[in-house]
XYZ file of N, CA and C in Angstrom:
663
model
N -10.647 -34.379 66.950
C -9.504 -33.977 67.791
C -8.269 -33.826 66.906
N -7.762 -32.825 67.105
C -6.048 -32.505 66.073
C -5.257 -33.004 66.607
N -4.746 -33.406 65.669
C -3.120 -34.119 66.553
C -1.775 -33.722 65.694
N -1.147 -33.640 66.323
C -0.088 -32.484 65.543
C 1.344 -33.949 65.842
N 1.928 -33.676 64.704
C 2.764 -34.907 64.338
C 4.578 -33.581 64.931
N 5.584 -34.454 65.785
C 6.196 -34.270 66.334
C 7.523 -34.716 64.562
N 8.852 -33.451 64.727
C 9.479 -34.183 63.403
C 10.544 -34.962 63.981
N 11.118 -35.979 63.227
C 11.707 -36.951 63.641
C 13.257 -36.151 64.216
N 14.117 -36.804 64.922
C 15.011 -35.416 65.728
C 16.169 -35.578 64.404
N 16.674 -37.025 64.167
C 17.696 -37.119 63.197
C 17.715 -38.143 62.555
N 17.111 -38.837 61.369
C 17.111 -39.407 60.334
C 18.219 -40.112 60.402
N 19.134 -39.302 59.712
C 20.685 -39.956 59.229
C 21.043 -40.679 60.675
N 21.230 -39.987 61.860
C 22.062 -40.713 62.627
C 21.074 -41.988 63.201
N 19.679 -41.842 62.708
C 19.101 -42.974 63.027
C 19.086 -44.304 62.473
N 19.706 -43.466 61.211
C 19.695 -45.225 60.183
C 20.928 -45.264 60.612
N 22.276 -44.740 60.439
C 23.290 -44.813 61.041
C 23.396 -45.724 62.265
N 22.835 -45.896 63.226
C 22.796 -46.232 64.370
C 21.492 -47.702 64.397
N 20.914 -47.589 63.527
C 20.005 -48.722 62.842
C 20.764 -49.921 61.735
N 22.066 -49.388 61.513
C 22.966 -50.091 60.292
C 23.873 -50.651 61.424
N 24.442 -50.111 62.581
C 25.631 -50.838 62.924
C 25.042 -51.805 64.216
N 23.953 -51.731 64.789
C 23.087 -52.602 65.504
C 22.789 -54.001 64.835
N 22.390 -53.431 63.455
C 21.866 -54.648 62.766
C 22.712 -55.498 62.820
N 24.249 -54.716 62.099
C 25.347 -55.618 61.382
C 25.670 -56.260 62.617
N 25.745 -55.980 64.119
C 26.049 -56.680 64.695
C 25.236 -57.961 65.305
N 24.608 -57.234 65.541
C 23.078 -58.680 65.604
C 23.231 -59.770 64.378
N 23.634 -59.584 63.346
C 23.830 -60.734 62.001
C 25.232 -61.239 62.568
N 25.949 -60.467 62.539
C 27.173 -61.416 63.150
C 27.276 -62.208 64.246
N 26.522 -61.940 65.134
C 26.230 -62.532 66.711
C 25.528 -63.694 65.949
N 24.838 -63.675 65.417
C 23.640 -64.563 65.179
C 24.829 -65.877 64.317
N 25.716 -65.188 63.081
C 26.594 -66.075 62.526
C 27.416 -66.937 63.477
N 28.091 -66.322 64.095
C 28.614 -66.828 65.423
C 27.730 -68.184 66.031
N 26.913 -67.934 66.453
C 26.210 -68.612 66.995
C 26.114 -69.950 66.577
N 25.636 -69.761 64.998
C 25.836 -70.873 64.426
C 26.647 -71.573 64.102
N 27.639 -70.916 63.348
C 29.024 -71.610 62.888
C 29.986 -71.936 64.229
N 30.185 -71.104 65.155
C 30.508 -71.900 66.410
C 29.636 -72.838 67.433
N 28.551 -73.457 66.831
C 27.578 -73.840 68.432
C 28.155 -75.312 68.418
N 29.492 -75.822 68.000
C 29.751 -76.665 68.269
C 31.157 -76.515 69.333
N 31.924 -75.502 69.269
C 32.910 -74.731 70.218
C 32.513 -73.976 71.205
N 31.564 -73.260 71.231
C 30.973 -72.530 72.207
C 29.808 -73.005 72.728
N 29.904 -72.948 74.127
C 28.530 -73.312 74.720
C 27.854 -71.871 74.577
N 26.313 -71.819 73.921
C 26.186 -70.590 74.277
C 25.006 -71.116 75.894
N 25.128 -71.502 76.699
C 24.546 -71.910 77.759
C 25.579 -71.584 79.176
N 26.899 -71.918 78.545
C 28.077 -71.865 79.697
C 29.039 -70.747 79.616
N 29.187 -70.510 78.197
C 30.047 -69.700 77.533
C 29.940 -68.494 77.441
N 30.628 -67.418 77.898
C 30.011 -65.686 77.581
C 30.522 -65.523 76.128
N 29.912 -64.491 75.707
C 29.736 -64.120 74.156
C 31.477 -63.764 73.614
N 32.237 -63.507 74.539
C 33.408 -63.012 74.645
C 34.157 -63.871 73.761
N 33.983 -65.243 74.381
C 34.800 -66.446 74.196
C 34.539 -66.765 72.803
N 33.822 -66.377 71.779
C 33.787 -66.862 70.802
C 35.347 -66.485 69.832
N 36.291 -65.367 70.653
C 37.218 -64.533 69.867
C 38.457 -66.137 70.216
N 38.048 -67.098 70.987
C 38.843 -67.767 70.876
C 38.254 -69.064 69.490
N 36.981 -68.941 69.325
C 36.311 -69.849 67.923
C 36.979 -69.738 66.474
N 36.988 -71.167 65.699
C 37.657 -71.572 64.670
C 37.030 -71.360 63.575
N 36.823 -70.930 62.589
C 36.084 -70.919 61.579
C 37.293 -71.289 60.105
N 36.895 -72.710 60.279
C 37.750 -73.374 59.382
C 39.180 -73.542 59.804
N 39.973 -72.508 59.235
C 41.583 -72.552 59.488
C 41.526 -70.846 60.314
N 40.608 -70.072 59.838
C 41.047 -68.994 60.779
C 40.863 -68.583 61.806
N 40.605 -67.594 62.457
C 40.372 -67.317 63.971
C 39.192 -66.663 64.041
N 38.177 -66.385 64.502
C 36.992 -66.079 64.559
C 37.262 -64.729 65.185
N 38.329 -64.197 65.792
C 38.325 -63.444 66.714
C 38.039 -61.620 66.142
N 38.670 -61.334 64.118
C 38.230 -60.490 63.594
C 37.008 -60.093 63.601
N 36.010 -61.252 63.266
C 35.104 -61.345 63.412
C 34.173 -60.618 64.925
N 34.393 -60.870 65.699
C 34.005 -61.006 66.884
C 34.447 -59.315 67.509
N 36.037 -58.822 66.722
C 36.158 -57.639 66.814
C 34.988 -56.399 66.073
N 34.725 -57.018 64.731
C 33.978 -55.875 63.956
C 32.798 -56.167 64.233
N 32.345 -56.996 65.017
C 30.768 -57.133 65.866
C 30.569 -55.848 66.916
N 32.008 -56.104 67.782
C 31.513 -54.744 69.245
C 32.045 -53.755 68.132
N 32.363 -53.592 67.111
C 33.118 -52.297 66.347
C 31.934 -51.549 65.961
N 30.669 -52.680 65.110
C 29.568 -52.097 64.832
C 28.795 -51.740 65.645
N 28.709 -52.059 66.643
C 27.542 -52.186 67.852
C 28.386 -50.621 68.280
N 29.617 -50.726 68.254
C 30.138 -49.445 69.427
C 29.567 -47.610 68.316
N 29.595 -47.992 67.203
C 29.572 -47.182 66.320
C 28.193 -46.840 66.122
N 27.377 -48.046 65.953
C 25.848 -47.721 66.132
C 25.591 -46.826 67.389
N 26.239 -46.941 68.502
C 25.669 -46.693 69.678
C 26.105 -44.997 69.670
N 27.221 -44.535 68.992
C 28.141 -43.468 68.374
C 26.755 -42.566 67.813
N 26.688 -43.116 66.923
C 25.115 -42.675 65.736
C 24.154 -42.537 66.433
N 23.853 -42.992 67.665
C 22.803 -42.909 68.577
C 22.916 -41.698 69.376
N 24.147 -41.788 69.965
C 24.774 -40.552 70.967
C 24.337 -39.638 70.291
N 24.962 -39.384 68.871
C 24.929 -37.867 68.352
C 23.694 -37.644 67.814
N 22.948 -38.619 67.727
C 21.360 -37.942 67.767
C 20.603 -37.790 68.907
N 20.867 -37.725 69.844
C 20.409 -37.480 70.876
C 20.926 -36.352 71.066
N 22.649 -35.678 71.171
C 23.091 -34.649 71.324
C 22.620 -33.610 70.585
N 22.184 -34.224 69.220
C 21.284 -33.130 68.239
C 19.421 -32.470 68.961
N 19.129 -33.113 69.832
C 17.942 -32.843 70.203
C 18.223 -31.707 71.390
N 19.405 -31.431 71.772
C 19.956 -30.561 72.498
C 18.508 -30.323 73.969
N 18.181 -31.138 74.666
C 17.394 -31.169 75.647
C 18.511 -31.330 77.349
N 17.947 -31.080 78.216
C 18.357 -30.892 79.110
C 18.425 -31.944 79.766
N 20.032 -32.258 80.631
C 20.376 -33.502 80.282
C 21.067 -34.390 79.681
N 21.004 -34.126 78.142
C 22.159 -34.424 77.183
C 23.262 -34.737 77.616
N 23.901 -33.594 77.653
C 25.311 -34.485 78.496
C 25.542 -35.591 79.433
N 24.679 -35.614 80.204
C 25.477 -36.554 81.138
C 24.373 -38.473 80.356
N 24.027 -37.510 79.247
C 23.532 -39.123 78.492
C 24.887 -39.669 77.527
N 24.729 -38.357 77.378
C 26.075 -38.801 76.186
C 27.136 -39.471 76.700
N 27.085 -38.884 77.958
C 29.061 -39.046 78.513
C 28.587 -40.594 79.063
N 27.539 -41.249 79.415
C 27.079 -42.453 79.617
C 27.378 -43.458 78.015
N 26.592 -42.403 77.411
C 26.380 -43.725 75.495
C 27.973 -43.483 75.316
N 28.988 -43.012 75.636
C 30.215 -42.645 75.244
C 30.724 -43.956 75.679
N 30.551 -43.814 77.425
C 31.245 -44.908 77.937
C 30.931 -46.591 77.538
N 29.624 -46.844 77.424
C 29.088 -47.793 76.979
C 29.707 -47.927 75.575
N 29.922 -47.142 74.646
C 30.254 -47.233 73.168
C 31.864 -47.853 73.448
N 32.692 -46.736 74.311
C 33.443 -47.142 74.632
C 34.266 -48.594 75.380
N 33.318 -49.047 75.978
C 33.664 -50.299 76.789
C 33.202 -51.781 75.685
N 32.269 -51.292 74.640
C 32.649 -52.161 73.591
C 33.574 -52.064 72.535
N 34.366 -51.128 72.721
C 35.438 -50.955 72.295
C 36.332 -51.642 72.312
N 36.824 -51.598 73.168
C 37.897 -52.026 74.405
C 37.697 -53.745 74.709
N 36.510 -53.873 74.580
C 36.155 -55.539 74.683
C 36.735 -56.264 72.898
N 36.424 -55.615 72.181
C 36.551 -56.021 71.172
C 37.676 -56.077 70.460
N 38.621 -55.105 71.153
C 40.249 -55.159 70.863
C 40.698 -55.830 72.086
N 40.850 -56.017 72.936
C 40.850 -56.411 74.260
C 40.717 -58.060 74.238
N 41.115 -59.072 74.112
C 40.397 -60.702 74.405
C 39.912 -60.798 76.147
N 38.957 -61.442 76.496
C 38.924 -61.760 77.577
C 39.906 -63.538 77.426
N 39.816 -63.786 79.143
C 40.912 -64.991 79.283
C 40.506 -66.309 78.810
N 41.189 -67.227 78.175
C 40.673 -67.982 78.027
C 39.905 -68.857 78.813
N 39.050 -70.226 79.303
C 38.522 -70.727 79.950
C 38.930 -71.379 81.534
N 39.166 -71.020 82.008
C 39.804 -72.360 83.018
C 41.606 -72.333 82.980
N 42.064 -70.509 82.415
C 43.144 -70.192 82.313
C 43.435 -68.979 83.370
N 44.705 -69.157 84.247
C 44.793 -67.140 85.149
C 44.418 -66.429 84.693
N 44.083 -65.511 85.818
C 43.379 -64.160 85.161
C 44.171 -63.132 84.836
N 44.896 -62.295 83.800
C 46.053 -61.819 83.085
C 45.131 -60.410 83.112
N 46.402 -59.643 83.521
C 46.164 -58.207 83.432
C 44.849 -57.914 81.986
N 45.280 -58.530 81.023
C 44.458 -58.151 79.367
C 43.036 -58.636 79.689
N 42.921 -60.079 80.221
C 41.381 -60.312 80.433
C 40.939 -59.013 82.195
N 41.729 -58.884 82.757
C 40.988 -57.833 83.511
C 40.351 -56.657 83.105
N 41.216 -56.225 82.027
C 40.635 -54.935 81.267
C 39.657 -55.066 80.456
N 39.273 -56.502 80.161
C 38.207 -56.647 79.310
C 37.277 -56.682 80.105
N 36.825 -57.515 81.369
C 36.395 -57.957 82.287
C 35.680 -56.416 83.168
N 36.745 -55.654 82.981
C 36.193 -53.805 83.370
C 35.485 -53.337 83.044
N 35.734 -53.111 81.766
C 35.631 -52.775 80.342
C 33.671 -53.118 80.413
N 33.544 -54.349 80.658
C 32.496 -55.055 79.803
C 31.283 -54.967 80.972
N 31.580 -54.654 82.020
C 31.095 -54.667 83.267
C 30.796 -52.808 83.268
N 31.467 -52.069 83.042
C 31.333 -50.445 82.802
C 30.647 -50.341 81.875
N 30.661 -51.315 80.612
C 29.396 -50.558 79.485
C 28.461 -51.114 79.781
N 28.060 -52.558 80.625
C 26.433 -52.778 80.769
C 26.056 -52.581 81.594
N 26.774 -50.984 82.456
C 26.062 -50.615 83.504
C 25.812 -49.102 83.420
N 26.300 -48.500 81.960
C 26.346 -47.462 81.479
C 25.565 -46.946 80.969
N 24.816 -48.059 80.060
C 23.647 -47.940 78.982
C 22.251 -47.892 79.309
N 21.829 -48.807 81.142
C 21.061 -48.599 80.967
C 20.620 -47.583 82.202
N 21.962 -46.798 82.788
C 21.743 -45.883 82.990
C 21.345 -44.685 82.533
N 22.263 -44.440 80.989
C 21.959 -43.389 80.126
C 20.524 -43.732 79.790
N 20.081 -44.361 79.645
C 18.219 -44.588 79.556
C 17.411 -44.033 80.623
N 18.193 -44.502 81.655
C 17.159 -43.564 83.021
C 17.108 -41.955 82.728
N 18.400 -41.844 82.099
C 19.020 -40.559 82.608
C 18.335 -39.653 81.162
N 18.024 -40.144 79.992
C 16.940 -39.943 78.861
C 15.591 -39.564 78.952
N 15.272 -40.366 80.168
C 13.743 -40.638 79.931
C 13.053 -39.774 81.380
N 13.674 -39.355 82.766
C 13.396 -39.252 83.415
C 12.535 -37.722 83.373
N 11.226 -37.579 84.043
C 10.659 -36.771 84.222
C 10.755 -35.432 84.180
N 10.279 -34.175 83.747
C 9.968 -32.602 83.694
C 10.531 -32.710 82.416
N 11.394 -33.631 81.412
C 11.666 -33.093 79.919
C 10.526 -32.950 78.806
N 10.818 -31.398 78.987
C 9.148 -30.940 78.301
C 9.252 -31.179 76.661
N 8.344 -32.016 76.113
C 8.185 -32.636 74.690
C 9.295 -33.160 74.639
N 9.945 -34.237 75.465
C 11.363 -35.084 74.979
C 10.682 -36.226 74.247
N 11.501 -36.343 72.984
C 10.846 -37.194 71.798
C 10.886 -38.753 72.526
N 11.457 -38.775 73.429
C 11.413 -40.050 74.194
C 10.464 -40.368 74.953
N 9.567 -39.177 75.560
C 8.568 -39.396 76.432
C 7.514 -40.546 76.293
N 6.598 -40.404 74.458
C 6.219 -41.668 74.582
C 6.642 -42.838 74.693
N 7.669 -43.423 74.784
C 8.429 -44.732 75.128
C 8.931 -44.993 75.982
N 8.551 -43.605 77.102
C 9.772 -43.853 78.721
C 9.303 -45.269 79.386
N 7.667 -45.743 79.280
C 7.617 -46.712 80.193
C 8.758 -48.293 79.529
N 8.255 -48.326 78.131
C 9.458 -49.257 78.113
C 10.734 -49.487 78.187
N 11.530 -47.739 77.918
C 12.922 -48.050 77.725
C 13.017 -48.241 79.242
N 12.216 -47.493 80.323
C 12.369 -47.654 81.892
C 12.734 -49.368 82.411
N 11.218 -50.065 81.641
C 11.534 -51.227 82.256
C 12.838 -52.144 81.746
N 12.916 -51.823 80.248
C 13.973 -52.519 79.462
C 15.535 -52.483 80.028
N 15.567 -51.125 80.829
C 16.990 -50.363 81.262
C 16.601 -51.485 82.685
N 15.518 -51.582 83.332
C 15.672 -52.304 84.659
C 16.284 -53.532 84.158
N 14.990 -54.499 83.736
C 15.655 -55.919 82.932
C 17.324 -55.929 82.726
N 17.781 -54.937 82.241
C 19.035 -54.587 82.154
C 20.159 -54.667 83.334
N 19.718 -53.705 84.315
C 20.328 -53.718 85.221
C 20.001 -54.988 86.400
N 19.240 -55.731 86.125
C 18.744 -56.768 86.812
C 19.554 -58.056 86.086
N 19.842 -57.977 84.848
C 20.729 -59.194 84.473
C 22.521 -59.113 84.499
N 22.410 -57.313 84.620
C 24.347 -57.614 84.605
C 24.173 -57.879 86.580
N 23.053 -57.810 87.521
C 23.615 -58.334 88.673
C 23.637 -59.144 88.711
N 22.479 -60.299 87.533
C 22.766 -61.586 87.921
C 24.723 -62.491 87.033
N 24.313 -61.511 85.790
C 25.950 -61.757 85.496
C 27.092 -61.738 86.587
N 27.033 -60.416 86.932
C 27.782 -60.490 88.008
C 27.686 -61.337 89.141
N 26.980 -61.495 89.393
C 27.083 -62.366 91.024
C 27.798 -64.047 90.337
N 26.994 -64.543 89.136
C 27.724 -65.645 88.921
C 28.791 -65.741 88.469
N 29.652 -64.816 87.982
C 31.144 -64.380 87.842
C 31.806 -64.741 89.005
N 31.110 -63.586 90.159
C 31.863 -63.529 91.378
C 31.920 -65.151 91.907
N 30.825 -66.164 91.853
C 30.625 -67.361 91.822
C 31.386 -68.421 91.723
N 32.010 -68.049 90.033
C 32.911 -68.827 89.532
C 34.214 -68.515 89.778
N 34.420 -67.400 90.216
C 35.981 -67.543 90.346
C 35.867 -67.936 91.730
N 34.787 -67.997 92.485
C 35.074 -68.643 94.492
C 35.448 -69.618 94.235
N 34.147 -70.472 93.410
C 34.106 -72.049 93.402
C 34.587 -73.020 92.314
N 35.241 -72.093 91.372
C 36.124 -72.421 89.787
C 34.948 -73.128 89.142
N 35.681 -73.019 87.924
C 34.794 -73.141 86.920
C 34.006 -74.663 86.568
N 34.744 -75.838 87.877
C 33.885 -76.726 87.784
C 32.827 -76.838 88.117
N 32.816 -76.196 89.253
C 31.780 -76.043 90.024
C 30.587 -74.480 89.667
N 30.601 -74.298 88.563
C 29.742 -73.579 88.171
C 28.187 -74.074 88.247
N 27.467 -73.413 89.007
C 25.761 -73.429 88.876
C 25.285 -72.580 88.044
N 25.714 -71.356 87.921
C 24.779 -70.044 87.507
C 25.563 -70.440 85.829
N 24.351 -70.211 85.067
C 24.957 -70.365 83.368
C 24.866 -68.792 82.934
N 26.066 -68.745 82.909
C 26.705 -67.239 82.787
C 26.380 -66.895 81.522
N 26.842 -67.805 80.419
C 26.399 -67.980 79.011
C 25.353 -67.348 78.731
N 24.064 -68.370 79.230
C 23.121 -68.082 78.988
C 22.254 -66.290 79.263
N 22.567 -66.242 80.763
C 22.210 -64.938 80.594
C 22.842 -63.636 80.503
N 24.444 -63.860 79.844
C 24.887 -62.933 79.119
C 24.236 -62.352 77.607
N 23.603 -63.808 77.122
C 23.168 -63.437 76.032
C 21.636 -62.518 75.971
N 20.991 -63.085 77.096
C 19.890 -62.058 77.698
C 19.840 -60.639 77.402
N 20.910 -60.773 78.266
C 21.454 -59.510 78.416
C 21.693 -58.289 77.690
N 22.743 -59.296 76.559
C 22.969 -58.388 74.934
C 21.990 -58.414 74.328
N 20.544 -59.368 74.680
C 19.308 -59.506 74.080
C 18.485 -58.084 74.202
N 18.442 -57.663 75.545
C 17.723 -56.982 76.460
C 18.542 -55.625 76.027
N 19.749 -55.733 75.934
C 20.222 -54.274 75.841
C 19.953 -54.232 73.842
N 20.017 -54.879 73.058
C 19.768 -54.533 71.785
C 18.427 -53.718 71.932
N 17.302 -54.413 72.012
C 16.258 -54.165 72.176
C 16.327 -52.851 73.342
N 16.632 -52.439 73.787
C 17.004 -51.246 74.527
C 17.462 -49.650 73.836
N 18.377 -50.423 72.877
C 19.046 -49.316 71.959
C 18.245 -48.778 70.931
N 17.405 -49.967 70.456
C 16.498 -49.963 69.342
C 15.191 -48.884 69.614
N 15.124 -48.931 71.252
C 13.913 -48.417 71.668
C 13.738 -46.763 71.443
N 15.717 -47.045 71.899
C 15.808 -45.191 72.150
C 16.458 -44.878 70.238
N 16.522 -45.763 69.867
C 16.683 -45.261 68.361
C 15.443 -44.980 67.504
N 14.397 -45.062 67.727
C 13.358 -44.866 67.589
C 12.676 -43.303 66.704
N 12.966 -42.750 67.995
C 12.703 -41.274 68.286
C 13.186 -40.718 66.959
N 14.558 -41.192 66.688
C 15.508 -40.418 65.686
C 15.010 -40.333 64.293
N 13.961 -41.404 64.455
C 13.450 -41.452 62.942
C 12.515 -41.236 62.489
N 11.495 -41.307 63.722
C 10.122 -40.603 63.673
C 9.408 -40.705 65.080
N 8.684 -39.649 65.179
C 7.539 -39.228 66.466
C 6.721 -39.672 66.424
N 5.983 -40.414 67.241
C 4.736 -40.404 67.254
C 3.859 -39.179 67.690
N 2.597 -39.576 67.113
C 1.923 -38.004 66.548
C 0.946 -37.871 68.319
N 0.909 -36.838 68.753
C 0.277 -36.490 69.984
C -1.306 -35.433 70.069
């Protein structure tokens, strides 16, 4: 049986978009460690680390050039997808835009501190952060969905499908325990927001990775 090998759509913007994922995943991961004595990562959203100490300085640069890489990877992603010029495209892009965008904005942006009012600046983060993890794994539906004839995504629709659900199944549970904590304040927290924020950014890495894929090589059909 012949099988004819599909060419990869874009190389460059795949390592591109494979370099600023990584760098941020190493920094998340640094974080983690060097703050797991300031941050709950169980109680704590990933946000809060921009208020973490690292020694005498502020962790919060840090924490900026994390969503900087992640927003830029996701950049490198967009425009290889826009390079495959398939039908559709746009309204993926104008999705990976917003998502790129809303880690943007989080990352210059502080959310509020703990158990402090809620200030116009943490609302915009709070927008912000809530618009890109509901962006991304839409632009996945909106990638993968049916009649795109030879879309280099096709072999992987069943996972990025379920990965984009998982997705949209943890920013409701984010959300609802948000909505939670500000009813019943933050003493009275049940739902560990922490914890499955990090899910979340777990679930959506592994999401990005899925649809970065394509860019670098086909599988052969």
């Amino acid at each position: 049986m012949n099988s004819k090998s599909l060419h990869a759509v874009s190389p460059v913007h795949g390592r591109l978009a494979l370099g600023g994922i990584g760098l941020a995943v190493a920094i998340s991961i640094d974080l983690h460690l060097r703050l797991s004595a300031q941050v709950s990562p169980i109680w704590q959203t990933l946000s809060e680390y921009v208020y973490g100490k690292l020694g005498t300085s502020s962790a919060a640069p840090l924490f900026s050039v994390m969503c900087l890489a992640l927003s830029l990877g996701s950049v490198a992603l967009l425009a290889g997808i826009a390079k495959a010029h398939r039908p559709g495209t746009t309204a993926v892009c104008v999705l990976l835009g917003t998502w790129s965008a809303g880690l943007l904005v989080c990352g210059l942006v502080p959310v509020d501190p703990d158990g402090q009012a809620r200030s116009l600046s943490g609302q915009v983060h709070n927008l912000a952060a809530l618009t890109a993890f509901v962006a991304l794994p839409a632009a996945a539906f909106v990638l993968t969905r049916r009649g795109r004839e030879r879309c280099p995504w096709e072999p992987r629709r069943t996972t990025i499908r379920r990965l984009a659900t998982a997705s949209f199944t943890s920013v409701g549970v984010v959300l609802g325990g948000f909505v939670l904590t500000l009813v019943l304040g933050p003493a009275q927290q049940d739902v560990t927001l922490g914890l499955f924020e990090r899910l979340l950014f777990t679930i959506d890495v592994a999401l990005l990775l899925t649809m970065v894929r394509p860019l670098l090589a086909v599988s052969r059909r």
